[in-house]
mmCIF file of C-alpha atoms and ligand atoms in Angstrom:
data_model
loop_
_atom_site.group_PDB
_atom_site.id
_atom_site.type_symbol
_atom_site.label_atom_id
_atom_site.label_comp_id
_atom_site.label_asym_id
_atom_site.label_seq_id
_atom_site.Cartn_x
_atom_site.Cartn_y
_atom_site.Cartn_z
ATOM 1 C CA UNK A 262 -66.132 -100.702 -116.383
ATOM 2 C CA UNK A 263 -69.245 -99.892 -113.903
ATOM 3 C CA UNK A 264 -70.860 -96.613 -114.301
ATOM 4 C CA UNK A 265 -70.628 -94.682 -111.532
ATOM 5 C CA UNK A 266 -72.037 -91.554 -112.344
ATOM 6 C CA UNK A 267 -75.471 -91.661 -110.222
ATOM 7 C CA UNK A 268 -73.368 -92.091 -106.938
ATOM 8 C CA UNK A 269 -70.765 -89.571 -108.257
ATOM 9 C CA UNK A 270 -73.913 -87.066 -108.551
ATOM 10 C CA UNK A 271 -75.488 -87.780 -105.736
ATOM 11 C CA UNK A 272 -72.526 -87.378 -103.645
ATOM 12 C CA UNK A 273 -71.523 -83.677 -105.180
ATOM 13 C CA UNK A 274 -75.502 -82.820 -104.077
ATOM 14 C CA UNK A 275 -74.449 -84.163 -100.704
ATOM 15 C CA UNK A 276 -71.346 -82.611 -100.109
ATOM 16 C CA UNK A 277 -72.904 -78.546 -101.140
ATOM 17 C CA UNK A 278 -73.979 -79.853 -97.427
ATOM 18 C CA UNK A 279 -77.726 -79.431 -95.902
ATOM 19 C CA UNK A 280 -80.546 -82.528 -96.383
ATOM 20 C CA UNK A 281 -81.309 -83.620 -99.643
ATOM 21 C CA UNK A 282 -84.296 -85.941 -99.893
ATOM 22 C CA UNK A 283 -84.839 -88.877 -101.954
ATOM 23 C CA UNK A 284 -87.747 -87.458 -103.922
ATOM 24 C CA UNK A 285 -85.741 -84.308 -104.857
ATOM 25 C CA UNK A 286 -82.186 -86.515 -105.705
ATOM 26 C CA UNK A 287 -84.829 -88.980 -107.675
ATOM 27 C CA UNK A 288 -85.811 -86.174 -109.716
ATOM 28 C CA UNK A 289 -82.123 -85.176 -110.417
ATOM 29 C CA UNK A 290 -81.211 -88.351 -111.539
ATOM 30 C CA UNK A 291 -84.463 -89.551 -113.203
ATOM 31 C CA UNK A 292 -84.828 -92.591 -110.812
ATOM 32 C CA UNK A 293 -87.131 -93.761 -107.863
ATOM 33 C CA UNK A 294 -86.520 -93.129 -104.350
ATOM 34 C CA UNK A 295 -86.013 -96.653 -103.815
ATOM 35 C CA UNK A 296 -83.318 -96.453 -106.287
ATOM 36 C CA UNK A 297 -81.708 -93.846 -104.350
ATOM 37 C CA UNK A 298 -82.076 -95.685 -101.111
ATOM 38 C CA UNK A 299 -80.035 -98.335 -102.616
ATOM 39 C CA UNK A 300 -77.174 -96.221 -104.151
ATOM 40 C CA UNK A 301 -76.878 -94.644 -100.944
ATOM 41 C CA UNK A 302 -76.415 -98.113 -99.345
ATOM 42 C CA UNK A 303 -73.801 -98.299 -102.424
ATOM 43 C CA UNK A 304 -72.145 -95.254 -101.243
ATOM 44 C CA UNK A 305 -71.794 -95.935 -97.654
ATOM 45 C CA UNK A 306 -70.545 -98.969 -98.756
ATOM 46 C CA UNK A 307 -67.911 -97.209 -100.055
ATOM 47 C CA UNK A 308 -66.597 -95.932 -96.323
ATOM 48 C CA UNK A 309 -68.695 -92.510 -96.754
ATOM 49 C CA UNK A 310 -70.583 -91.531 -93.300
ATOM 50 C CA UNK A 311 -74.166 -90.724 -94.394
ATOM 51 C CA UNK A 312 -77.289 -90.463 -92.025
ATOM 52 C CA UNK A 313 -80.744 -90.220 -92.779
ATOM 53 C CA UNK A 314 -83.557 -87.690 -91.203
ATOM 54 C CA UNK A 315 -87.145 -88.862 -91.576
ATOM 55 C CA UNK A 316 -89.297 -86.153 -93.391
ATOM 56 C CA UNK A 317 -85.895 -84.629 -94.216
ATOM 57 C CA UNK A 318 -83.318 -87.066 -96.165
ATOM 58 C CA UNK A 319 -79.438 -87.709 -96.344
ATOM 59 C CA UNK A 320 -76.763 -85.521 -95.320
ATOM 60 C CA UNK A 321 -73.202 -86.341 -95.035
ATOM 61 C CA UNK A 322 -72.064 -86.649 -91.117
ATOM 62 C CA UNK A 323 -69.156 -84.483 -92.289
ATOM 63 C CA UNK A 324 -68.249 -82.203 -94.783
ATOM 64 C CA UNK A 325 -66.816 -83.346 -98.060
ATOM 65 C CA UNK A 326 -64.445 -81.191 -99.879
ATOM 66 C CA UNK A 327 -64.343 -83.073 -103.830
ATOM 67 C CA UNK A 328 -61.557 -83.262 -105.728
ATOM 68 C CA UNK A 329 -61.479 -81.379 -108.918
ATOM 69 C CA UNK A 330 -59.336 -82.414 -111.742
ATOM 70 C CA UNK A 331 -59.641 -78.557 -113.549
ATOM 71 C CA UNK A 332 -58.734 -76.826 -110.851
ATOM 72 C CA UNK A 333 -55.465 -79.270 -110.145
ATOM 73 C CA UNK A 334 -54.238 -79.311 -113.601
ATOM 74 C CA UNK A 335 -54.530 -75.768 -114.017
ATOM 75 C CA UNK A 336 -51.839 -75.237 -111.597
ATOM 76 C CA UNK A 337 -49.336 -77.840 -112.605
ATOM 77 C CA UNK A 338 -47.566 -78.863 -115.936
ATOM 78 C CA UNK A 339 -47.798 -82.499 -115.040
ATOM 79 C CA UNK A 340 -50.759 -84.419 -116.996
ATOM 80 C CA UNK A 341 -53.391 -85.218 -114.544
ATOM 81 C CA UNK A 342 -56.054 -87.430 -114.372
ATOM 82 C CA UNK A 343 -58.868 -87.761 -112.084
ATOM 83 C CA UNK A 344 -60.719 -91.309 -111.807
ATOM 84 C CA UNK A 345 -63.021 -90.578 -108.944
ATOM 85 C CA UNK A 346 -63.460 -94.839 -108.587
ATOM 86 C CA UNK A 347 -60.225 -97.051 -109.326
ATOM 87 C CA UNK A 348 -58.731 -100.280 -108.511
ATOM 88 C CA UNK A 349 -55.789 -99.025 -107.929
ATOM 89 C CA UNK A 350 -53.966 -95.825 -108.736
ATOM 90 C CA UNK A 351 -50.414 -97.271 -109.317
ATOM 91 C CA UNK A 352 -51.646 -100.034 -111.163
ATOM 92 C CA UNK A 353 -53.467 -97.556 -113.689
ATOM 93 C CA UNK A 354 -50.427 -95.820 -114.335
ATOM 94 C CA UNK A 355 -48.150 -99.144 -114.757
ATOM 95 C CA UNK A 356 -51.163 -100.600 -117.203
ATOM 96 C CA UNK A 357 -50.295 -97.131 -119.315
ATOM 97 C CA UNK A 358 -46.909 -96.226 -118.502
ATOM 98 C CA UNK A 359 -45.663 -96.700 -122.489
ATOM 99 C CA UNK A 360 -48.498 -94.282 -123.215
ATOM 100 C CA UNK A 361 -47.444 -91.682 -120.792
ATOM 101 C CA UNK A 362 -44.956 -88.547 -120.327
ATOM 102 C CA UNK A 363 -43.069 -88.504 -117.317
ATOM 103 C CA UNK A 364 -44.848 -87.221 -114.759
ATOM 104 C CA UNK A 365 -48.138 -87.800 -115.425
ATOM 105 C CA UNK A 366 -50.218 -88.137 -112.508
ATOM 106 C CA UNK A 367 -53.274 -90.254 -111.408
ATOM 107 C CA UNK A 368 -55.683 -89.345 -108.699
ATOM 108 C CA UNK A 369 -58.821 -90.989 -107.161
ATOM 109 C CA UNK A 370 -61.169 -90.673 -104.408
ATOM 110 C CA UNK A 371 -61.376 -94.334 -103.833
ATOM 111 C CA UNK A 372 -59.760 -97.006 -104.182
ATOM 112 C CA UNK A 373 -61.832 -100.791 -104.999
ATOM 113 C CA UNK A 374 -57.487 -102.695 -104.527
ATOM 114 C CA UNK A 375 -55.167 -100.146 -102.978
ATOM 115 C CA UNK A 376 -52.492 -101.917 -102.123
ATOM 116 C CA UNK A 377 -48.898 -101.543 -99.747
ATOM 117 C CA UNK A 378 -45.808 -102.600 -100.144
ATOM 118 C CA UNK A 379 -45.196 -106.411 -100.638
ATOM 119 C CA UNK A 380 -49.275 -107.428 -101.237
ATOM 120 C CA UNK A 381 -50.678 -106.077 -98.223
ATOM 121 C CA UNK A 382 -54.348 -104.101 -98.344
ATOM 122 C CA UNK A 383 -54.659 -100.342 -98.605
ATOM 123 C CA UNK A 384 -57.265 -99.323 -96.784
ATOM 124 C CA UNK A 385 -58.866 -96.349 -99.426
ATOM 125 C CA UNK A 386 -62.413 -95.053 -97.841
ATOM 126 C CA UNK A 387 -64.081 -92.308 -100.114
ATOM 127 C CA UNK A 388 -63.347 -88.554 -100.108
ATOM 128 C CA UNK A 389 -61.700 -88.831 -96.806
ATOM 129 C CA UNK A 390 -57.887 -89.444 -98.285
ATOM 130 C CA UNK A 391 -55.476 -88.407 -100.472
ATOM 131 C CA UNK A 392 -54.532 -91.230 -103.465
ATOM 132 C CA UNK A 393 -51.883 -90.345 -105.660
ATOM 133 C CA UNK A 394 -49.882 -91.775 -108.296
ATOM 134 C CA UNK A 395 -46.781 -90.418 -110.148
ATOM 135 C CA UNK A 396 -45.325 -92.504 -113.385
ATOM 136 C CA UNK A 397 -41.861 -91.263 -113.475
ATOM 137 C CA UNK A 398 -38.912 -92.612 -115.975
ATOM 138 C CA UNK A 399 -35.621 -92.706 -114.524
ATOM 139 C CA UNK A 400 -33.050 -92.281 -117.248
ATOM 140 C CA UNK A 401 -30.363 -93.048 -114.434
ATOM 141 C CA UNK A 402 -32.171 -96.546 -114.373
ATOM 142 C CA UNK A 403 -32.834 -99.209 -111.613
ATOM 143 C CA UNK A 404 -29.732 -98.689 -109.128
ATOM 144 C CA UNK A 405 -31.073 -94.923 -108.400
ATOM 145 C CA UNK A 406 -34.513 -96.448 -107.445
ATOM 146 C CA UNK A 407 -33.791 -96.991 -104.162
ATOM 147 C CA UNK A 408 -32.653 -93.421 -103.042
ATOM 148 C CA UNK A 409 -35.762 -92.169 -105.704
ATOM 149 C CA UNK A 410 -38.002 -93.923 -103.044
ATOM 150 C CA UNK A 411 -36.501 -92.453 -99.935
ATOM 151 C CA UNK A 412 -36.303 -89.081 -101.609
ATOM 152 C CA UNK A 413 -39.982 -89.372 -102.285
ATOM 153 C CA UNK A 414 -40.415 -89.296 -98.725
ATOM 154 C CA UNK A 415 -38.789 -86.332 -97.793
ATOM 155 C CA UNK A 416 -40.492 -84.681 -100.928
ATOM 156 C CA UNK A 417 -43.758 -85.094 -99.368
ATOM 157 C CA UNK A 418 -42.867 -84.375 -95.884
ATOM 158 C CA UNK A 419 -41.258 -81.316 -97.202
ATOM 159 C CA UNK A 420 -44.595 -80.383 -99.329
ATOM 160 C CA UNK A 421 -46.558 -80.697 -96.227
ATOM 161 C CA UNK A 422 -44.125 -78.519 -94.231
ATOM 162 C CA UNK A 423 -44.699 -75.737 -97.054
ATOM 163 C CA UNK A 424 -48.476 -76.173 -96.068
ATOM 164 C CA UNK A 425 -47.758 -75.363 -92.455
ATOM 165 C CA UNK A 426 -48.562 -78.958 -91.209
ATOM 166 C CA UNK A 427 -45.632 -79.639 -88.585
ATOM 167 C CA UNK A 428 -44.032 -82.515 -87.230
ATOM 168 C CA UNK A 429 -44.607 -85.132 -89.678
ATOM 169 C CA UNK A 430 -41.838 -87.380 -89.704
ATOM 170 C CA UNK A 431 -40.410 -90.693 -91.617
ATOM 171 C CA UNK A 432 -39.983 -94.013 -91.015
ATOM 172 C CA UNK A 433 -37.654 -96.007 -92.899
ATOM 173 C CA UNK A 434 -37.694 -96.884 -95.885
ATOM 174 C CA UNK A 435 -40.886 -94.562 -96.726
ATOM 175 C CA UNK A 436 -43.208 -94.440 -94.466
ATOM 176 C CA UNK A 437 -44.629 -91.030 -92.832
ATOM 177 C CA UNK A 438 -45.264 -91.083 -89.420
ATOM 178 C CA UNK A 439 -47.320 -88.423 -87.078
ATOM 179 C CA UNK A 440 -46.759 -89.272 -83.527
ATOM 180 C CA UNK A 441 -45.755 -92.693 -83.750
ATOM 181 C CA UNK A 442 -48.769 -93.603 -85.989
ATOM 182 C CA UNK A 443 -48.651 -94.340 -90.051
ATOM 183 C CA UNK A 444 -50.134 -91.266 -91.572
ATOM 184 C CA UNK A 445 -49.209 -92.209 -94.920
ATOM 185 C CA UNK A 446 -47.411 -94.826 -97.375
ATOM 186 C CA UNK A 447 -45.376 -94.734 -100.366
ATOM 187 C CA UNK A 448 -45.123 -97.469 -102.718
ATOM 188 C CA UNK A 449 -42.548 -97.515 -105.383
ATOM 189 C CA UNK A 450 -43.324 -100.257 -108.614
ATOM 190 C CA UNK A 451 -41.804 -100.490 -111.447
ATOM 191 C CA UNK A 452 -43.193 -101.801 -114.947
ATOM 192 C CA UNK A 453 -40.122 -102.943 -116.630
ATOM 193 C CA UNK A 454 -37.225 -100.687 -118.201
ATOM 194 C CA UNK A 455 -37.117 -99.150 -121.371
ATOM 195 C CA UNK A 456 -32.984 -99.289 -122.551
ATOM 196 C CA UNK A 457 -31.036 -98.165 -120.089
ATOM 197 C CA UNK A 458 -34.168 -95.936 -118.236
ATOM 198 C CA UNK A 459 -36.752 -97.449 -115.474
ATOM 199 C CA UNK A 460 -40.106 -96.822 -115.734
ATOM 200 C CA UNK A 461 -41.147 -96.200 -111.982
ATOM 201 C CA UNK A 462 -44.757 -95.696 -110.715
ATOM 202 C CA UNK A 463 -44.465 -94.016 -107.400
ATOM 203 C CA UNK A 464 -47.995 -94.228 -105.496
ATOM 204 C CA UNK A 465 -49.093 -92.209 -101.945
ATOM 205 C CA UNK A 466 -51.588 -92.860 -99.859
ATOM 206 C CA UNK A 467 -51.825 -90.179 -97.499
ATOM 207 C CA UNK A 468 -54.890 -89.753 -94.984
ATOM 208 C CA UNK A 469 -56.621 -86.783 -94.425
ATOM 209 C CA UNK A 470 -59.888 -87.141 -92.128
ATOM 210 C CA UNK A 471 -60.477 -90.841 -91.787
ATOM 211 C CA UNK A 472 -62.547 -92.300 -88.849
ATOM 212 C CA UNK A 473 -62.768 -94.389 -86.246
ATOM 213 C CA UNK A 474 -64.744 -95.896 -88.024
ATOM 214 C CA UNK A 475 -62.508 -97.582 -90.640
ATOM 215 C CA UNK A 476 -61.973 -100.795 -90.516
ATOM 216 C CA UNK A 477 -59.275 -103.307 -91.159
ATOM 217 C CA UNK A 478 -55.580 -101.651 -90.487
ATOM 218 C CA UNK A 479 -53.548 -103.352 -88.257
ATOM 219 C CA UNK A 480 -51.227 -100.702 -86.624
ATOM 220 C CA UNK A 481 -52.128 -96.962 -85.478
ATOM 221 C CA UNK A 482 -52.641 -95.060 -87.595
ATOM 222 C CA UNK A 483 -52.993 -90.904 -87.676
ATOM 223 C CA UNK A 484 -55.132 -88.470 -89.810
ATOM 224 C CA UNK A 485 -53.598 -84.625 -91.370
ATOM 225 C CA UNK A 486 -56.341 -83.281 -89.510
ATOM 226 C CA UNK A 487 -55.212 -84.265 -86.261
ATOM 227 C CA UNK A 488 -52.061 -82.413 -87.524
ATOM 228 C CA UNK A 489 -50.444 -79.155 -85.677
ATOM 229 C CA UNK A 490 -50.586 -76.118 -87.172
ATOM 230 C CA UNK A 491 -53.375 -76.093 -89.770
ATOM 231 C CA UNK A 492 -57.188 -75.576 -89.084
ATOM 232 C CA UNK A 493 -58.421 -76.723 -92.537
ATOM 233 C CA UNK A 494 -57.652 -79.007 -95.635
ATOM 234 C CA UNK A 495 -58.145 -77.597 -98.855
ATOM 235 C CA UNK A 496 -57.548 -81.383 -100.861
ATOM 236 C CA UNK A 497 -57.074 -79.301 -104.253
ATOM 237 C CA UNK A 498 -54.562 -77.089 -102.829
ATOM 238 C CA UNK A 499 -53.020 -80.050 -101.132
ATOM 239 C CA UNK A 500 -53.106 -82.275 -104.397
ATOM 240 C CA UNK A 501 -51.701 -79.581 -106.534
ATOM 241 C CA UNK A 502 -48.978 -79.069 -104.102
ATOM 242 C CA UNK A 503 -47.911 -82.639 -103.711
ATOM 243 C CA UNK A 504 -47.829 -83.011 -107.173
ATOM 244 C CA UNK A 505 -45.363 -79.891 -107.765
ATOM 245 C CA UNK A 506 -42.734 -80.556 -104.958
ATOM 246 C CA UNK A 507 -42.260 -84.197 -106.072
ATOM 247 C CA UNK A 508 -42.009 -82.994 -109.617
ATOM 248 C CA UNK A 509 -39.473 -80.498 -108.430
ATOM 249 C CA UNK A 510 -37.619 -82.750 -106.100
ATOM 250 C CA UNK A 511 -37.858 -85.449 -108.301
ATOM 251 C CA UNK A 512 -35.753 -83.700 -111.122
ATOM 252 C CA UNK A 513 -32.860 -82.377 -108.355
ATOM 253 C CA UNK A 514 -32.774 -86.019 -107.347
ATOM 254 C CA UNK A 515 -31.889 -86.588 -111.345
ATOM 255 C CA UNK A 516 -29.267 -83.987 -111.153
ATOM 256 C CA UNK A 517 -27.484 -84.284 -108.140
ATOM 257 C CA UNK A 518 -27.915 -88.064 -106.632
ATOM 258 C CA UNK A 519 -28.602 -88.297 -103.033
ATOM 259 C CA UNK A 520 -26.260 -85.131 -102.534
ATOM 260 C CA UNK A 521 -28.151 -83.142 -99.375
ATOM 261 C CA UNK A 522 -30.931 -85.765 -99.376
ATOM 262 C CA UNK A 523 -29.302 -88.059 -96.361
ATOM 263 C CA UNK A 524 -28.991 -84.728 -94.231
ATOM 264 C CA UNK A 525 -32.458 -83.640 -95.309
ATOM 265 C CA UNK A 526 -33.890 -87.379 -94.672
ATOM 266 C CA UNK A 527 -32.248 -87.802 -91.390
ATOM 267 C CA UNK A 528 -33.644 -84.394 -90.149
ATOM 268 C CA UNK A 529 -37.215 -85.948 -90.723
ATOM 269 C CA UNK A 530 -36.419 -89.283 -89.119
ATOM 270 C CA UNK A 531 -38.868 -90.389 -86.665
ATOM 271 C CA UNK A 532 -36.771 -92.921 -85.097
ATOM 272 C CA UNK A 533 -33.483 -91.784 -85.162
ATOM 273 C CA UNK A 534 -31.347 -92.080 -81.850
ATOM 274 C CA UNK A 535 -34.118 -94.462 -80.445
ATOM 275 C CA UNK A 536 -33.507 -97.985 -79.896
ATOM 276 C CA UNK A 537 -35.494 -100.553 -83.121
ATOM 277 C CA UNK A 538 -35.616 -103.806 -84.360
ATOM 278 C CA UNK A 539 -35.337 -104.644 -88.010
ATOM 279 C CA UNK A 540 -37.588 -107.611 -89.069
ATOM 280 C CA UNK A 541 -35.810 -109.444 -91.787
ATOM 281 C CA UNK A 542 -37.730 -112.367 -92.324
ATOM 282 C CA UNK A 543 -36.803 -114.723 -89.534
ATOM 283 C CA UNK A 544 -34.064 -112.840 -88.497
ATOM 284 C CA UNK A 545 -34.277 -109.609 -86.056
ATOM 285 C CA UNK A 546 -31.750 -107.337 -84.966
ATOM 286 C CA UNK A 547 -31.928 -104.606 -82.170
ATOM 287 C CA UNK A 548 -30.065 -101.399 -81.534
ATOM 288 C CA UNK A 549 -29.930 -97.564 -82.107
ATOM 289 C CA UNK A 550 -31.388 -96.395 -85.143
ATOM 290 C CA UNK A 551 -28.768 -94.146 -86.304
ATOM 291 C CA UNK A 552 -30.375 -92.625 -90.102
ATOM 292 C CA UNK A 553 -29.472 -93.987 -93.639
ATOM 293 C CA UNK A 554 -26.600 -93.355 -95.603
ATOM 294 C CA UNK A 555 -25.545 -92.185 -98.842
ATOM 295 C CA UNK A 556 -26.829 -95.776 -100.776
ATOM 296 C CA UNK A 557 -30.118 -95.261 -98.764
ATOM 297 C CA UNK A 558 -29.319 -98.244 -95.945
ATOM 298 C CA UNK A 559 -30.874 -97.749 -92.694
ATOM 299 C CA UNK A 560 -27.588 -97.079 -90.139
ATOM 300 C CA UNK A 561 -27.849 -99.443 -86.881
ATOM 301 C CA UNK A 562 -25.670 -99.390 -84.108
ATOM 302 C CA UNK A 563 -25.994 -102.933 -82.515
ATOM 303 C CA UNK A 564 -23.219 -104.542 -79.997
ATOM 304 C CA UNK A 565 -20.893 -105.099 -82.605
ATOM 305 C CA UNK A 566 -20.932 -101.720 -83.653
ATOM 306 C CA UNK A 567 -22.465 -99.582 -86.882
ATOM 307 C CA UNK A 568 -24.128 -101.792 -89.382
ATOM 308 C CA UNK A 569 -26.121 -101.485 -92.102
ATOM 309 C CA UNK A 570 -29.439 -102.946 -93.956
ATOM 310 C CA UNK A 571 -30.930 -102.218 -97.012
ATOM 311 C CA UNK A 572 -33.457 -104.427 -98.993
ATOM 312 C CA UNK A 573 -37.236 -104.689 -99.398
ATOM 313 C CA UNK A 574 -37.570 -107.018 -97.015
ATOM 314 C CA UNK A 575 -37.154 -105.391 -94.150
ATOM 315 C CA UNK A 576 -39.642 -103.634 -91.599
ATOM 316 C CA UNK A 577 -38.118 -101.506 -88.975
ATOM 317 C CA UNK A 578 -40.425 -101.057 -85.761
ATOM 318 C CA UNK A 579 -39.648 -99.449 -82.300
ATOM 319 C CA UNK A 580 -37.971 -101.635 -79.801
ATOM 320 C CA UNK A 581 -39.280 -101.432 -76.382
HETATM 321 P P1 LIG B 191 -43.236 -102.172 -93.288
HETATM 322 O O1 LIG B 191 -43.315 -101.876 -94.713
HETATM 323 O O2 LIG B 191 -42.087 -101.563 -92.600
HETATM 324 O O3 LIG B 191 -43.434 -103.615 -92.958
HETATM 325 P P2 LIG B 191 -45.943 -101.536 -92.521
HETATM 326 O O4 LIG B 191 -46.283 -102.467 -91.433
HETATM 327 O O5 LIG B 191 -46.412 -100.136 -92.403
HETATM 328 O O6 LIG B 191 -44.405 -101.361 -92.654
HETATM 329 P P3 LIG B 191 -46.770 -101.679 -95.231
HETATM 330 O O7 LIG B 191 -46.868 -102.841 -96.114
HETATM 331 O O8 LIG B 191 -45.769 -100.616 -95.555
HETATM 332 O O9 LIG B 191 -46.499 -102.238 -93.793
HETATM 333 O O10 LIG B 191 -48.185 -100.979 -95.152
HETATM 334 C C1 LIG B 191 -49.362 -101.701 -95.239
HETATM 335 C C2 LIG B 191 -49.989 -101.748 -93.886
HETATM 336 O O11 LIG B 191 -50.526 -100.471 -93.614
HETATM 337 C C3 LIG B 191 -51.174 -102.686 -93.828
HETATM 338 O O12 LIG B 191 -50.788 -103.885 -93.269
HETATM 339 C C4 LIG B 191 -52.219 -101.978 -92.957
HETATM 340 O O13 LIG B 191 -52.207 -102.465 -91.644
HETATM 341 C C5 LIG B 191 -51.746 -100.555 -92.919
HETATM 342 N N1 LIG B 191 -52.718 -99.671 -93.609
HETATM 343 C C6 LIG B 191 -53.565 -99.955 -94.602
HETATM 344 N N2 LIG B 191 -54.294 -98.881 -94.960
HETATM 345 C C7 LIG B 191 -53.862 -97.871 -94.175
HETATM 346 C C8 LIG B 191 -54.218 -96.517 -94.064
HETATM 347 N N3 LIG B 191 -55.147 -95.954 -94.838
HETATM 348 N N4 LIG B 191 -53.568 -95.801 -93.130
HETATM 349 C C9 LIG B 191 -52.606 -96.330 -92.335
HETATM 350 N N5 LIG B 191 -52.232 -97.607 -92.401
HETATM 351 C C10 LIG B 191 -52.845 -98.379 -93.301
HETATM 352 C C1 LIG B 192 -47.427 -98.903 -97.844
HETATM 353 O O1 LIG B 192 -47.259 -98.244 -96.817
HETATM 354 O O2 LIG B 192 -47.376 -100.130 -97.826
HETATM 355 C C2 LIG B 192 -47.639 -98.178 -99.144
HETATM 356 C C3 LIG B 192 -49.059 -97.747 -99.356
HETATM 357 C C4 LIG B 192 -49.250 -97.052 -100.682
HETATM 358 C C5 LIG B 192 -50.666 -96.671 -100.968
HETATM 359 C C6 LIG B 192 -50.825 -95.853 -102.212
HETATM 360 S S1 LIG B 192 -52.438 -95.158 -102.404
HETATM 361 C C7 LIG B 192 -52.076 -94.659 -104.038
HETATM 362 C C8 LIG B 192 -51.261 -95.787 -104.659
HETATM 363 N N1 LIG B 192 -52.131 -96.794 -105.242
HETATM 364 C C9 LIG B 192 -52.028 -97.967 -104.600
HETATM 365 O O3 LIG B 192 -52.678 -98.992 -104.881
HETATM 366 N N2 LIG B 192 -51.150 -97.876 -103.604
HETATM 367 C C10 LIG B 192 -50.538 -96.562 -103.525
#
């Protein structure tokens, strides 16, 4: 694996905030300033805004809050592991999952291959987003995996709620929406079963302060700091809480099933009583999105009445 510890260094100097020169991060790191030059090209590359003041050096054009793997796992029972530069978190996990205890958790500030749901690109620029994977084994097995995934959802949404951020809604099957844009995605793998259990990596990528400047999603998408109700993001406080309300919620889902969890989904639903189309391949269908049900299905009401879909395959969009 590449060492990544000069740019790792060089971007904790940056983010104390102020100028930092090349000569002075040169002498840190016991390289030239032209090496410096060139792992700040490395960084940028990376999707990190920094600008350069002649006679002055870098600074970050925003603040950078780190994550910080002691201060996380000192608040939660759940194994966590910080890996500032990753392919992917969920693949980590699934590469280790025979290794691991239930709720062990993975975390990164960027990600080289984060990836959505069937193949598509994650788009993971440094520091400015949250990535986080949960390796969870289901002892109830594969056909709870489905309501596990939408449950997820409302486990986040809820977690954010408890932070004060309001109006962040779902879209099904996982998806979190903030005013009609994708603020964040779930994506549920699996990495085969051991007996009768499923060993289920359950990944979020959930944006915080990303820019304009990001390149290369296709629909709108929204940041948590364009959120009501909260002024700033503390990332620790907002990884540590993620990680306990999904550990919570994941263990009532064990318990009790999807009991309270269709009520609790449909509250959050962004497009419930608002007329959608279901992609299914070739096929679409229009009509009222009415919620999901009890098996997790997405409830349409179409001409010939209530109907319902469930599947990976399907996309649900607005219908205008
Ligand atoms: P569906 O799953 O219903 O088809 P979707 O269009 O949101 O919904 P996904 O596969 O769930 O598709 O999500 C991946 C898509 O999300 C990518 O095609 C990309 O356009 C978009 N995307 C990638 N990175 C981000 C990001 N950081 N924030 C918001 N959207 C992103
Ligand atoms: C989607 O909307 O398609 C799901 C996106 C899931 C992204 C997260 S980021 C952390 C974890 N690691 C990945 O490679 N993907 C998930």
């Amino acid at each position: 694996m590449k060492d990544h510890s000069i740019k790792l260094g060089i971007l904790k100097s940056l983010s104390q905030g102020g100028f930092h020169s090349g000569e002075e991060l040169g002498e840190k790191f016991g390289i030239s300033r032209a090496a410096i030059s060139k792992h700040i090209k490395g960084i940028q590359a990376w999707g990190v805004d920094i600008f350069r003041v002649q006679g002055k050096g870098y600074q970050l054009a925003k603040p950078m809050q780190l994550l910080d793997q002691q201060i996380i796992q000192a608040q939660v029972e759940n194994h966590v592991e910080l890996i500032p530069i990753i392919d992917s978190t969920n693949q980590y996990l699934l590469d280790r999952a025979q290794d691991l205890d239930s709720g062990s958790v993975c975390l990164s500030e960027y990600q080289i291959k984060g990836r959505g749901r069937r193949g598509r690109e994650w788009i993971s620029p440094f520091g400015s987003n949250l990535y986080l994977s949960m390796y969870w084994r289901l002892d109830a097995g594969m056909a709870a995996a489905m309501g596990l995934s939408l449950v997820v959802g409302v486990a986040i949404v809820e977690a954010l709620e408890l932070l004060k951020f309001e109006d962040v809604k779902l879209k099904w099957p996982n998806d979190l929406y903030y005013q009609d844009r994708k603020l964040a995605g779930i994506l549920v793998e699996m990495s085969g079963q051991a007996g009768a259990a499923a060993n289920l990596v359950i990944g979020m990528g959930l944006n915080l302060m990303m820019t304009d400047k990001t390149q290369g999603i296709t629909q709108p998408w929204a940041s948590l700091s364009e959120v009501a109700g909260v002024q700033s993001i503390d990332r620790n406080q907002l990884a540590t809480t993620m990680i306990q309300t999904l550990n919570k919620t994941l263990l009532d889902y064990e318990l009790k099933g999807m009991q309270g969890f269709v009520e609790r989904w449909n509250r959050l639903d962004n497009f419930i009583h608002r007329p959608v189309k279901l992609i299914m391949g070739e096929r679409e269908i229009t009509g009222i999105s009415r919620g999901i049900n009890e098996q997790g299905a997405v409830i349409v009401e179409t001409e010939s009445g209530l109907e319902t879909f469930i599947g990976g395959e399907i996309s649900l969009r607005p219908h205008h």
